[in-house]
PDB file of C-alpha atoms in Angstrom:
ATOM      1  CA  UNK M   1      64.633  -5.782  40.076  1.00  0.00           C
ATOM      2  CA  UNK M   2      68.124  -7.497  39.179  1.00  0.00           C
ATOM      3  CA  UNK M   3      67.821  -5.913  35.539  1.00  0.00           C
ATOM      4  CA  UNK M   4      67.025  -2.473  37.050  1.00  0.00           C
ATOM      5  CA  UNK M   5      70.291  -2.356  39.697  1.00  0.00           C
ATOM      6  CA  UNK M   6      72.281  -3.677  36.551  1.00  0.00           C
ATOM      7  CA  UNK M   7      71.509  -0.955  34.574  1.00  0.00           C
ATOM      8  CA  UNK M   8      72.159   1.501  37.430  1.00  0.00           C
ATOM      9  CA  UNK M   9      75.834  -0.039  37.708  1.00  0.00           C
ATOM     10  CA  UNK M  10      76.419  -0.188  34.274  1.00  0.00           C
ATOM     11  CA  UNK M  11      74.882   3.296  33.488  1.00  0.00           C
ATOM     12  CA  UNK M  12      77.440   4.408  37.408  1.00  0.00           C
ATOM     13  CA  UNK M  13      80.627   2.256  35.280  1.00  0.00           C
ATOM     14  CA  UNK M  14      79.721   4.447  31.921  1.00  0.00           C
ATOM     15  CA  UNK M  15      79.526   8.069  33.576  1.00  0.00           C
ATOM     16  CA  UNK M  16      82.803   7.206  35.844  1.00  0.00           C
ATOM     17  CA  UNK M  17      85.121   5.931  32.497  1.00  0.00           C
ATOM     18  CA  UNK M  18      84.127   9.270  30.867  1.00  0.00           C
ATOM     19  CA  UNK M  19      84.943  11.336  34.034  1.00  0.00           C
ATOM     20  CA  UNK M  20      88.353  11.152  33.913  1.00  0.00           C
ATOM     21  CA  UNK M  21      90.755  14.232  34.636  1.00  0.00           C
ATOM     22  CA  UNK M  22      95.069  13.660  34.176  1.00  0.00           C
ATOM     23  CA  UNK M  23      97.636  16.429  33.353  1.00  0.00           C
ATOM     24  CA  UNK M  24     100.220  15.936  30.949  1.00  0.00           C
ATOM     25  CA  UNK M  25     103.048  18.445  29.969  1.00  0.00           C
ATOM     26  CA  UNK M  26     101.627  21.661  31.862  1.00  0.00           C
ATOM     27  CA  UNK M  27      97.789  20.958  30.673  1.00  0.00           C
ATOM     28  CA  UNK M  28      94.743  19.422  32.113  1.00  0.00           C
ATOM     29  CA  UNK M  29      92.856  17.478  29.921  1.00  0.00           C
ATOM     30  CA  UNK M  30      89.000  15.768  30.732  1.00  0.00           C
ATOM     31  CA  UNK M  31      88.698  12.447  28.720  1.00  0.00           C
ATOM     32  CA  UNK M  32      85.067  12.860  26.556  1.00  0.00           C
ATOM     33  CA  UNK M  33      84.958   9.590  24.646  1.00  0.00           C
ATOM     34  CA  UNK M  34      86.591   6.462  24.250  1.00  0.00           C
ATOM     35  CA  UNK M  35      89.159   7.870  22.435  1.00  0.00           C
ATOM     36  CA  UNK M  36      89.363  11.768  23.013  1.00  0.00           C
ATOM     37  CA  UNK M  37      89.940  14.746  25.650  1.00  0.00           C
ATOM     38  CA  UNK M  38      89.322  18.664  26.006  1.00  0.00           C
ATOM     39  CA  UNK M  39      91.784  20.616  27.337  1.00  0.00           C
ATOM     40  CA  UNK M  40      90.527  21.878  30.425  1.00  0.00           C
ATOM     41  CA  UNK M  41      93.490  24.196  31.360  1.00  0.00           C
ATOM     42  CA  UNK M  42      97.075  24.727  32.395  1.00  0.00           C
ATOM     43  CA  UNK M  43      97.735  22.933  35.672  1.00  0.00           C
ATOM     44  CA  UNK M  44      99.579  26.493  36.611  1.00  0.00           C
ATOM     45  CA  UNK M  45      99.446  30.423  36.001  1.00  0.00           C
ATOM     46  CA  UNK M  46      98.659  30.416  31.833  1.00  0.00           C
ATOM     47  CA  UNK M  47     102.208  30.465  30.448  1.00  0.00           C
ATOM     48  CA  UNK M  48     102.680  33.305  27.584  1.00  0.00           C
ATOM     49  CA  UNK M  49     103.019  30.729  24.490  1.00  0.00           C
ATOM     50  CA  UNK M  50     100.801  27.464  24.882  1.00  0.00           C
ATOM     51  CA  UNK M  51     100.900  24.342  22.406  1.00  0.00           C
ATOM     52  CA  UNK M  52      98.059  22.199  22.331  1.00  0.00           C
ATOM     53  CA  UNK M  53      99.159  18.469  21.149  1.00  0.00           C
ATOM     54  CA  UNK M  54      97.343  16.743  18.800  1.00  0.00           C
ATOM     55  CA  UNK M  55      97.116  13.776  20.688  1.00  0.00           C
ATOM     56  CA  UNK M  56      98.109  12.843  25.102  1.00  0.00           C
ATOM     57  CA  UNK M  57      98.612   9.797  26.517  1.00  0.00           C
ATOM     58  CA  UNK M  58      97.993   8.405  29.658  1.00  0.00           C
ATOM     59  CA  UNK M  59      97.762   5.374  31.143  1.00  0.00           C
ATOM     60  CA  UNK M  60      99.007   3.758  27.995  1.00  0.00           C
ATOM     61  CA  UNK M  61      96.298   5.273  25.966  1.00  0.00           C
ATOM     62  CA  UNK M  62      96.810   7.570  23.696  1.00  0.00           C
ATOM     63  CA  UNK M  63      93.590  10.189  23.097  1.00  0.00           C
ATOM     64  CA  UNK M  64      93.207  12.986  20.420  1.00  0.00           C
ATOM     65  CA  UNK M  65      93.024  16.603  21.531  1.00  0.00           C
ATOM     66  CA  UNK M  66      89.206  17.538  20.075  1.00  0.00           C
ATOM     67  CA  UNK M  67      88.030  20.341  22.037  1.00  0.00           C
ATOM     68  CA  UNK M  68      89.049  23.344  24.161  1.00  0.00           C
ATOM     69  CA  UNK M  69      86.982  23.215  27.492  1.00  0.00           C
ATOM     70  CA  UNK M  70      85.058  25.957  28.853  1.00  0.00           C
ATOM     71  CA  UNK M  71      86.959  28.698  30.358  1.00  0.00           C
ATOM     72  CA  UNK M  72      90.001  26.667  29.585  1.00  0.00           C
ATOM     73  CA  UNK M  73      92.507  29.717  28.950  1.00  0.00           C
ATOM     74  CA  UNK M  74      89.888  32.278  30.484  1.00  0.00           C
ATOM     75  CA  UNK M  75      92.504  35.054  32.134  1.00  0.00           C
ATOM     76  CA  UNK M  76      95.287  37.199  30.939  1.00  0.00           C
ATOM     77  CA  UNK M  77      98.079  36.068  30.044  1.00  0.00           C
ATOM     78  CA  UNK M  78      98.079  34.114  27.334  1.00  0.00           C
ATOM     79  CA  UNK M  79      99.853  35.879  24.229  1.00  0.00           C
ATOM     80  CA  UNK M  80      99.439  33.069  21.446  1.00  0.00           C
ATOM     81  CA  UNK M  81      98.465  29.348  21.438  1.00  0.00           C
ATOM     82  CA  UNK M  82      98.783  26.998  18.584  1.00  0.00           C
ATOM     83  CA  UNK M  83      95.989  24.597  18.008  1.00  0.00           C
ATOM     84  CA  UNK M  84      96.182  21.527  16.342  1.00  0.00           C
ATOM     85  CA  UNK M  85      93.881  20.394  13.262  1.00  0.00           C
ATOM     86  CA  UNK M  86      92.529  18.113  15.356  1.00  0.00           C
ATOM     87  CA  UNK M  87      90.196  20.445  17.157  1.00  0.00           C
ATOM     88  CA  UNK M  88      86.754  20.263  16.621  1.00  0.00           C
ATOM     89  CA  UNK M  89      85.063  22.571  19.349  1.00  0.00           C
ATOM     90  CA  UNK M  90      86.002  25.927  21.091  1.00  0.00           C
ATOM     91  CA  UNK M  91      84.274  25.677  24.340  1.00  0.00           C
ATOM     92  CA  UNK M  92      82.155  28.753  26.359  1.00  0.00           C
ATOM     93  CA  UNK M  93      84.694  31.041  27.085  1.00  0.00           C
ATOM     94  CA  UNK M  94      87.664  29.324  26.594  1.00  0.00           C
ATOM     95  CA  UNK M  95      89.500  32.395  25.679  1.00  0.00           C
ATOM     96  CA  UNK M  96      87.466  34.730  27.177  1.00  0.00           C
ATOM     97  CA  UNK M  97      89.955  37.425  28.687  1.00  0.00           C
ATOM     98  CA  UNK M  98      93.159  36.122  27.682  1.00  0.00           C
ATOM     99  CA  UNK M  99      95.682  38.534  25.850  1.00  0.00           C
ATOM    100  CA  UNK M 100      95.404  36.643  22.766  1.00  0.00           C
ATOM    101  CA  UNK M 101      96.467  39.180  19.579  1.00  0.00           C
ATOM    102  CA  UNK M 102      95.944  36.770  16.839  1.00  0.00           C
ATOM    103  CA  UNK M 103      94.767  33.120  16.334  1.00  0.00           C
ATOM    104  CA  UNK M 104      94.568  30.716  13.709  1.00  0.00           C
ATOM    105  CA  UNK M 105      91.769  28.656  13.430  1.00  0.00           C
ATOM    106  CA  UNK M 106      92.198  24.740  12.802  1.00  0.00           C
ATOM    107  CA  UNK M 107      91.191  22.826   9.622  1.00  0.00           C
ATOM    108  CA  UNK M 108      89.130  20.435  11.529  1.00  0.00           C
ATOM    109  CA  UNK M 109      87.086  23.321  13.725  1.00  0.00           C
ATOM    110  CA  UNK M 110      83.456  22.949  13.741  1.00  0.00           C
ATOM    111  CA  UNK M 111      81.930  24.784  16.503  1.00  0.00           C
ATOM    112  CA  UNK M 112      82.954  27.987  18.204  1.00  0.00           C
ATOM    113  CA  UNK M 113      80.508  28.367  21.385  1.00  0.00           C
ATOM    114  CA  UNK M 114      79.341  31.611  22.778  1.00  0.00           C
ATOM    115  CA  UNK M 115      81.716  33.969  24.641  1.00  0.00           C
ATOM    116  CA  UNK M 116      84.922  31.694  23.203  1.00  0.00           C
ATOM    117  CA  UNK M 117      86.499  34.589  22.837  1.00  0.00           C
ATOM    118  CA  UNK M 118      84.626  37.409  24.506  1.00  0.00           C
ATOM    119  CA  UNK M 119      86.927  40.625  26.521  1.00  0.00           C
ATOM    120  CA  UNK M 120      90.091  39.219  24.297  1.00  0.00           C
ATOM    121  CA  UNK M 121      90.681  43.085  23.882  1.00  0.00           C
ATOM    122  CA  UNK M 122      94.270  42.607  22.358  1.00  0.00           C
ATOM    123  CA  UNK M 123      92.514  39.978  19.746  1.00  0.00           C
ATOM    124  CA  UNK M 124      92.994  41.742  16.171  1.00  0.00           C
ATOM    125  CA  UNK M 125      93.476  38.859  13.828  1.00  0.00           C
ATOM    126  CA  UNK M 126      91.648  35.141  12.885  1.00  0.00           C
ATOM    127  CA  UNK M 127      93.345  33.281  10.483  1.00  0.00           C
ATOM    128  CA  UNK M 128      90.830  30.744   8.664  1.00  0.00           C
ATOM    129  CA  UNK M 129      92.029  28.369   7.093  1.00  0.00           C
ATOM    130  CA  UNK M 130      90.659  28.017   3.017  1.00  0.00           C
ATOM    131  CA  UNK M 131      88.640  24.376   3.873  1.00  0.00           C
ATOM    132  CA  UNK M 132      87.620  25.345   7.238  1.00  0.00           C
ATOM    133  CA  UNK M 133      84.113  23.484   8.406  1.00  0.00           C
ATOM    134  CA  UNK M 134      82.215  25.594  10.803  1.00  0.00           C
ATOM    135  CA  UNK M 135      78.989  25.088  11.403  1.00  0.00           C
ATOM    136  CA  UNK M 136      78.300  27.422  14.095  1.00  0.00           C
ATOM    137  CA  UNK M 137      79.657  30.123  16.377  1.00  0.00           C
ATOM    138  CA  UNK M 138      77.794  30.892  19.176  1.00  0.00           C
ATOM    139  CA  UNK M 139      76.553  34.735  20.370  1.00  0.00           C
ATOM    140  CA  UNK M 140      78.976  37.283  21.368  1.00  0.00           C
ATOM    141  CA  UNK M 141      82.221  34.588  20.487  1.00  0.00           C
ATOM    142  CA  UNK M 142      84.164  37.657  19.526  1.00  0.00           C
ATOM    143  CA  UNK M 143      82.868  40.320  21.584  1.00  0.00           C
ATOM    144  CA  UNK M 144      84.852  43.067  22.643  1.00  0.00           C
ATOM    145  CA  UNK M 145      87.989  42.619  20.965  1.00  0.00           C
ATOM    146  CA  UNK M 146      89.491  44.414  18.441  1.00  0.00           C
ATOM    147  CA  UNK M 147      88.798  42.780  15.381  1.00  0.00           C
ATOM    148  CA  UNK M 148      88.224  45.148  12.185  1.00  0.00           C
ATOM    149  CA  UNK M 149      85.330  44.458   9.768  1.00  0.00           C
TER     150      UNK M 149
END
């Protein structure tokens, strides 16, 4: 019985250190390891031009920037963003909507997940970089833009 409530708290302390939130410089971020975040937003109306760091700190940590949330930049808006190599995952719709006309893809990018960049009807250019590592890109990721073959 003693082992089993343990386990409960640990397993309770585990899920809680990974559900942090914090803003930092006009962006929310949601840590997902020990040592890394996603951006989960702007923490107002999507400016025009958005940066994404390569790393954040708070707290006195310092994390690296590895994914774009879901729905992160998911309304208009949003002309260009700039993502650091240090992205590994475009979430479900993170850029589903915005205004985006181009983007350039990040050396470290593995995943691009379905609808990432679905309704982005302004969207006419990807830049990939020559060593780029995707492994997959989920259904309809560039759907309804207006990308030419």
């Amino acid at each position: 019985m003693k082992t089993t409530i343990l386990t409960l708290l640990l397993n309770t302390f585990i899920v809680c250190a990974y559900a942090q939130s914090f803003k930092s410089q006009g962006l929310k971020y949601n840590v997902i390891g020990d040592n890394s975040v996603e951006v989960a937003g702007c923490t107002g109306k999507v400016p025009k031009n958005v940066t994404i760091p390569s790393t954040v700190s708070n707290g006195g940590k310092t994390y690296l920037v590895e994914r774009i949330g879901a729905n992160a930049f998911d309304e208009p808006g949003l002309l260009s963003v700039v993502l650091p190599n240090t992205i590994k995952s475009i979430g479900w719709s993170a850029f589903g909507s915005s205004s985006l006309e181009s983007i350039e893809l990040p050396i470290g990018l593995e995943s691009i997940e379905a609808y990432a960049f679905s309704e982005c009807k302004s969207l006419k250019s990807v830049v990939l970089p020559n060593t780029i590592k995707i492994k997959s890109i989920g259904s309809y990721a560039f759907s309804e833009t207006s990308l030419e073959r």
